[in-house]
C-alpha atoms as one frame of an Amber mdcrd trajectory, in Angstrom:
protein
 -65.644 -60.461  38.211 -63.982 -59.523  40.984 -62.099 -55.959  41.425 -58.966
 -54.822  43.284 -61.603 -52.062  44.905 -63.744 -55.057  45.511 -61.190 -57.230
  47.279 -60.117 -53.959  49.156 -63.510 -53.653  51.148 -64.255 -57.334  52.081
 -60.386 -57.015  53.125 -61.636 -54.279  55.177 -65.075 -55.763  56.512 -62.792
 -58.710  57.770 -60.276 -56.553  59.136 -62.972 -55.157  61.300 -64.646 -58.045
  62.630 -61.466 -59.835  63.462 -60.257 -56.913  65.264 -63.511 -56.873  67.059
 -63.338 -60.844  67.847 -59.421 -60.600  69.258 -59.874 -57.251  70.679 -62.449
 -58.767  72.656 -61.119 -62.036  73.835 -57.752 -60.816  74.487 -58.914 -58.482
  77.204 -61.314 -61.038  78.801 -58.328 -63.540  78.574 -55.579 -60.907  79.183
 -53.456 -62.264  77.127 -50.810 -60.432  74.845 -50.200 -62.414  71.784 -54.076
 -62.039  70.997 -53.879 -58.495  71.678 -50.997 -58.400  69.852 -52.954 -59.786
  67.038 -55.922 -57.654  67.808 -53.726 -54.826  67.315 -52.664 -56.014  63.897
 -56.074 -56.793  63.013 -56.757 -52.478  63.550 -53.269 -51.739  61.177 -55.314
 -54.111  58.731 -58.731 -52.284  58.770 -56.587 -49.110  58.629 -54.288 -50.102
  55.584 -57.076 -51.657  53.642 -59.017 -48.054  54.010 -55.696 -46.501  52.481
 -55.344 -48.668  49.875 -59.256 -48.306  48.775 -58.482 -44.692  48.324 -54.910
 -45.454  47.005 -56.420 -47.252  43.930 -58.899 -44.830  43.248 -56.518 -42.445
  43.060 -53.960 -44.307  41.068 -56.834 -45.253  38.158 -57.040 -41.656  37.418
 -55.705 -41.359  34.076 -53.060 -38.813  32.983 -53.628 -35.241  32.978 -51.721
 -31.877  32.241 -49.926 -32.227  36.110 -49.126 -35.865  35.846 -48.390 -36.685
  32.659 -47.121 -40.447  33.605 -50.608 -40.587  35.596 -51.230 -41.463  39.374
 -49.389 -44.501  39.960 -47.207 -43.451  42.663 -49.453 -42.896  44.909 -49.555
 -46.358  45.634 -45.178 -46.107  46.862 -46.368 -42.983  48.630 -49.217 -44.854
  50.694 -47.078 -48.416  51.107 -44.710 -46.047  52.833 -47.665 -44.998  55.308
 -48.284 -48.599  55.665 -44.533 -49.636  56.811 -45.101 -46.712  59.192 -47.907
 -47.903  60.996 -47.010 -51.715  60.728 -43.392 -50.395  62.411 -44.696 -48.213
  65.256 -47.203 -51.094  66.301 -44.292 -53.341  66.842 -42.759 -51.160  68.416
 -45.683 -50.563  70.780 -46.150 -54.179  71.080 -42.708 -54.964  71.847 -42.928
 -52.487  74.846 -46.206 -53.842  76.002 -44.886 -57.406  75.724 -41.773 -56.407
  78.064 -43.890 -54.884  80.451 -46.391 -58.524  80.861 -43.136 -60.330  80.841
 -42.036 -58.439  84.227 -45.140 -58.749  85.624 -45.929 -62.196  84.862 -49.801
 -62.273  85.423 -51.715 -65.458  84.530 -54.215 -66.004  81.781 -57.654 -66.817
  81.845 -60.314 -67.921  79.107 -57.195 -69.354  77.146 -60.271 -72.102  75.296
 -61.862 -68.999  74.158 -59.180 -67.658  72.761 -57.706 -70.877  70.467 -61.579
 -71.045  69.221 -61.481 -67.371  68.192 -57.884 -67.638  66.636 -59.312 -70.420
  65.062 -62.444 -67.885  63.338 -59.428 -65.865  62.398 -57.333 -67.942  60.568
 -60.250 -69.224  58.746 -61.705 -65.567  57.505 -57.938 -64.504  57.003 -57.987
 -67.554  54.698 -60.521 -66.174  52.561 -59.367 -63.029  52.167 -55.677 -64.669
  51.412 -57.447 -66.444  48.504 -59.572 -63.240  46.513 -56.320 -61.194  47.059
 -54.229 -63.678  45.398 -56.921 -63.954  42.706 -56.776 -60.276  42.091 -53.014
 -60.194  42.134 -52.500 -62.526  39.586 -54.682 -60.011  37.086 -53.240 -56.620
  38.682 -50.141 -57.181  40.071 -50.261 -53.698  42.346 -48.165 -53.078  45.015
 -51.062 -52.443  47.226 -52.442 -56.047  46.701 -48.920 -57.467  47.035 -48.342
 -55.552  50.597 -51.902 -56.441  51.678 -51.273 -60.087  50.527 -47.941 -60.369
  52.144 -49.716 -58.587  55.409 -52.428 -61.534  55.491 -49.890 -64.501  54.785
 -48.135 -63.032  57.911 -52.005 -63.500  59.772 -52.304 -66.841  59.049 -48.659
 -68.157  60.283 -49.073 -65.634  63.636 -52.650 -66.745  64.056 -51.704 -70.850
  64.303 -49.029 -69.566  66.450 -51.207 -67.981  68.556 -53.350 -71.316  68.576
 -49.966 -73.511  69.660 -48.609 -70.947  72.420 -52.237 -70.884  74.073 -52.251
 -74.815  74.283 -49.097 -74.806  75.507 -50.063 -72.248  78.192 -53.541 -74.373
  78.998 -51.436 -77.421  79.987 -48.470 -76.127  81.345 -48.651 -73.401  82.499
 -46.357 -71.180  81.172 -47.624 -67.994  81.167 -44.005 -66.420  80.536 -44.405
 -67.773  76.764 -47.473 -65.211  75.724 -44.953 -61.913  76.495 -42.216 -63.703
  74.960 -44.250 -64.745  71.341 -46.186 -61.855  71.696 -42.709 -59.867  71.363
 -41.745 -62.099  68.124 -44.387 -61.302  66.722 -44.141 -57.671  67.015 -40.353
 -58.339  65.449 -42.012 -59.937  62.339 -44.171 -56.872  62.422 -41.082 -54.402
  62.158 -39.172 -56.664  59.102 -42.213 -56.837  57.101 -42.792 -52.911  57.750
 -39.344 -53.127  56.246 -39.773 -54.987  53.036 -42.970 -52.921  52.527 -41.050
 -49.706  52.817 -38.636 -50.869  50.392 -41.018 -51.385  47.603 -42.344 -48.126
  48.361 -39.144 -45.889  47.804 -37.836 -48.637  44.699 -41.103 -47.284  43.490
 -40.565 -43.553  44.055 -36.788 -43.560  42.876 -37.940 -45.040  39.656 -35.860
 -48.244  40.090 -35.334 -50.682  37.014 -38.011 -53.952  36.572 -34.547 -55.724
  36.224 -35.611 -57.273  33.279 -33.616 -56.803  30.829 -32.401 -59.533  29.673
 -36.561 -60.687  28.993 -37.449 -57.458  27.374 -33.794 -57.598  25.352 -34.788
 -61.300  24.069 -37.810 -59.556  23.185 -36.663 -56.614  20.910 -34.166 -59.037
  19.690 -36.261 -61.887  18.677 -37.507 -59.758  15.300 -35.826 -60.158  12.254
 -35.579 -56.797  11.528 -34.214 -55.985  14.581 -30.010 -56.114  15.076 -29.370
 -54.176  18.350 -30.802 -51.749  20.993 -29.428 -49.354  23.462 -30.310 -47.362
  26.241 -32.788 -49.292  27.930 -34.535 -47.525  30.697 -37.241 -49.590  32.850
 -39.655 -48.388  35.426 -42.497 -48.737  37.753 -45.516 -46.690  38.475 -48.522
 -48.411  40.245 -49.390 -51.565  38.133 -47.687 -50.151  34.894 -44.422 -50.802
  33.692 -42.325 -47.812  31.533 -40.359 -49.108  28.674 -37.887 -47.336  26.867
 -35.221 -47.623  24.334 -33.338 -47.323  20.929 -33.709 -49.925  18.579 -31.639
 -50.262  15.358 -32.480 -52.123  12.394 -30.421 -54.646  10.053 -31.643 -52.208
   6.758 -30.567 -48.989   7.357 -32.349 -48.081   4.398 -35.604 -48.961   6.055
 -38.949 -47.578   4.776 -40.749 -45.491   7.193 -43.754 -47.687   6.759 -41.827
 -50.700   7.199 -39.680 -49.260  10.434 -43.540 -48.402  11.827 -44.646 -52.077
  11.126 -41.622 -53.344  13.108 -42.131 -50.889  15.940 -45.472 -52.182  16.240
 -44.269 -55.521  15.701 -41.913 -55.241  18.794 -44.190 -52.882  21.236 -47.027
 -55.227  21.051 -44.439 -58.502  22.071 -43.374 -56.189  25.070 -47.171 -55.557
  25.884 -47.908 -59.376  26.061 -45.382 -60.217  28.533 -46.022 -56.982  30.251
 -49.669 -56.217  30.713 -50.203 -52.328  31.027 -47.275 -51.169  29.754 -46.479
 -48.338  28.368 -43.625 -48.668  25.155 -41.893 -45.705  23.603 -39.425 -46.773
  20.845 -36.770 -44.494  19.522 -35.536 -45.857  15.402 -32.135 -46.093  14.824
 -31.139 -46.976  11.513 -27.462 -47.320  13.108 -26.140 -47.967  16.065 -25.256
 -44.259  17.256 -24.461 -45.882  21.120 -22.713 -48.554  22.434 -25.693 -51.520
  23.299 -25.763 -51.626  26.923 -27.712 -54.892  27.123 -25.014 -57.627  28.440
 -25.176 -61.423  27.426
């Protein structure tokens, strides 16, 4: 069965060799948009290295420092990522600028589409085990990684379409000028990546509250809840609230049964959560769920 760790390294191992391949080719051929995507080939060995240690580190369980475990590391290291992804657009953009004013021609531009053409096929492997792993995990790591790829794939056909363009027309000035749109996807999806990483860190809601409400709700024993709180920490969700019962003269067995009842409908819907219930046997709060 495959593993997120798994996935991780033949991420890596491809990282590598397309790096190698475009790295290659785009100095032979001098042109920018493959070392463009040469350079985002090296951010992709480099991020899948961080996010091999970033899951090992994160499936350490919970100890007398970290009592909600290790999960965060994974917001702490997709902020690393925006920061590389970011600076080498920004590099790019500045090295795209400077081939635009100096307009030199390409050579070796049939070498090129046949490597872009390696790439988008090995980036489409890699595409496909990530997305198999991310259905099971859903980590943030695998979702920036995934997003990172899908990117490849679209930039890589580009590639392909600007260097037949070039062959037959001649128009070198279009390499600089994709090269440098490229780099501008580079710096949005930095962006988004960074995004999830600090939602992460500042313990932002699932914003599903209305699904886990239906939840609690859909017991019979069960008529209200308050104070919902909802985060995120790696690929666990933390649940918590105050749930009140119909009986207020509930048993204490019986309240257990239902708390069980309730967790383990939260736990199906959310794999790897972790559920702390507080029993009410009236409402003590004002229900802040909203229907």
């Amino acid at each position: 069965m495959l593993s997120a760790k798994k996935v991780i390294r033949i991420a890596s191992l491809g990282a590598a060799l397309l790096a190698v391949i475009k790295l290659t080719l785009g100095i032979i051929s001098g042109s920018m948009v493959i070392i463009a995507s040469a350079v985002d080939s090296v951010m992709d060995l480099i991020i899948s290295m961080l996010n091999l240690f970033a899951l090992k580190a994160a499936e350490k369980p919970a100890d007398k420092e970290h009592n909600y475990g290790h999960g965060k590391i994974e917001a702490i290291v997709a902020l690393a990522e925006s920061v590389f992804i970011g600076g080498s657009g920004i590099i790019l953009i500045y090295s795209s600028i400077q081939k635009y004013l100096n307009r030199t021609p390409l050579e070796e531009t049939g070498a090129g589409i046949i490597a872009m053409g390696i790439a988008i096929l090995i980036t489409g492997i890699i595409i496909f085990l990530l997305r198999k792993v991310n259905k099971k995990d859903k980590s943030l790591i695998i979702q920036a990684d995934l997003m990172h790829y899908e990117m490849d794939i679209l930039t890589n056909i580009g590639i392909i379409i600007t260097l037949i363009i070039i062959q037959h027309t001649q128009w070198f000035w279009m390499d600089p000028i994709i090269a440098g749109g490229m780099a501008l996807y580079m710096i949005y999806s930095a962006r988004s990546i960074a995004k999830k990483g600090i939602d992460l860190l500042m313990d932002t809601s699932l914003g599903k509250d209305h699904e886990i409400g239906a939840i609690i709700l859909a017991h019979p024993a069960v008529k209200s809840f308050h104070e919902l709180r909802t985060h995120q920490s790696g690929n666990r969700a933390f649940i918590s609230f105050h749930m009140v019962f119909k009986n207020a003269g509930i048993s204490l067995k019986e309240a257990y049964q239902v708390n069980n009842d309730v967790e383990t409908s939260i736990k199906k819907k959310f794999k790897k959560a972790n559920v702390l219930i507080k029993l009410d046997p009236i409402d003590d709060e004002k229900s802040l769920q909203q229907y």
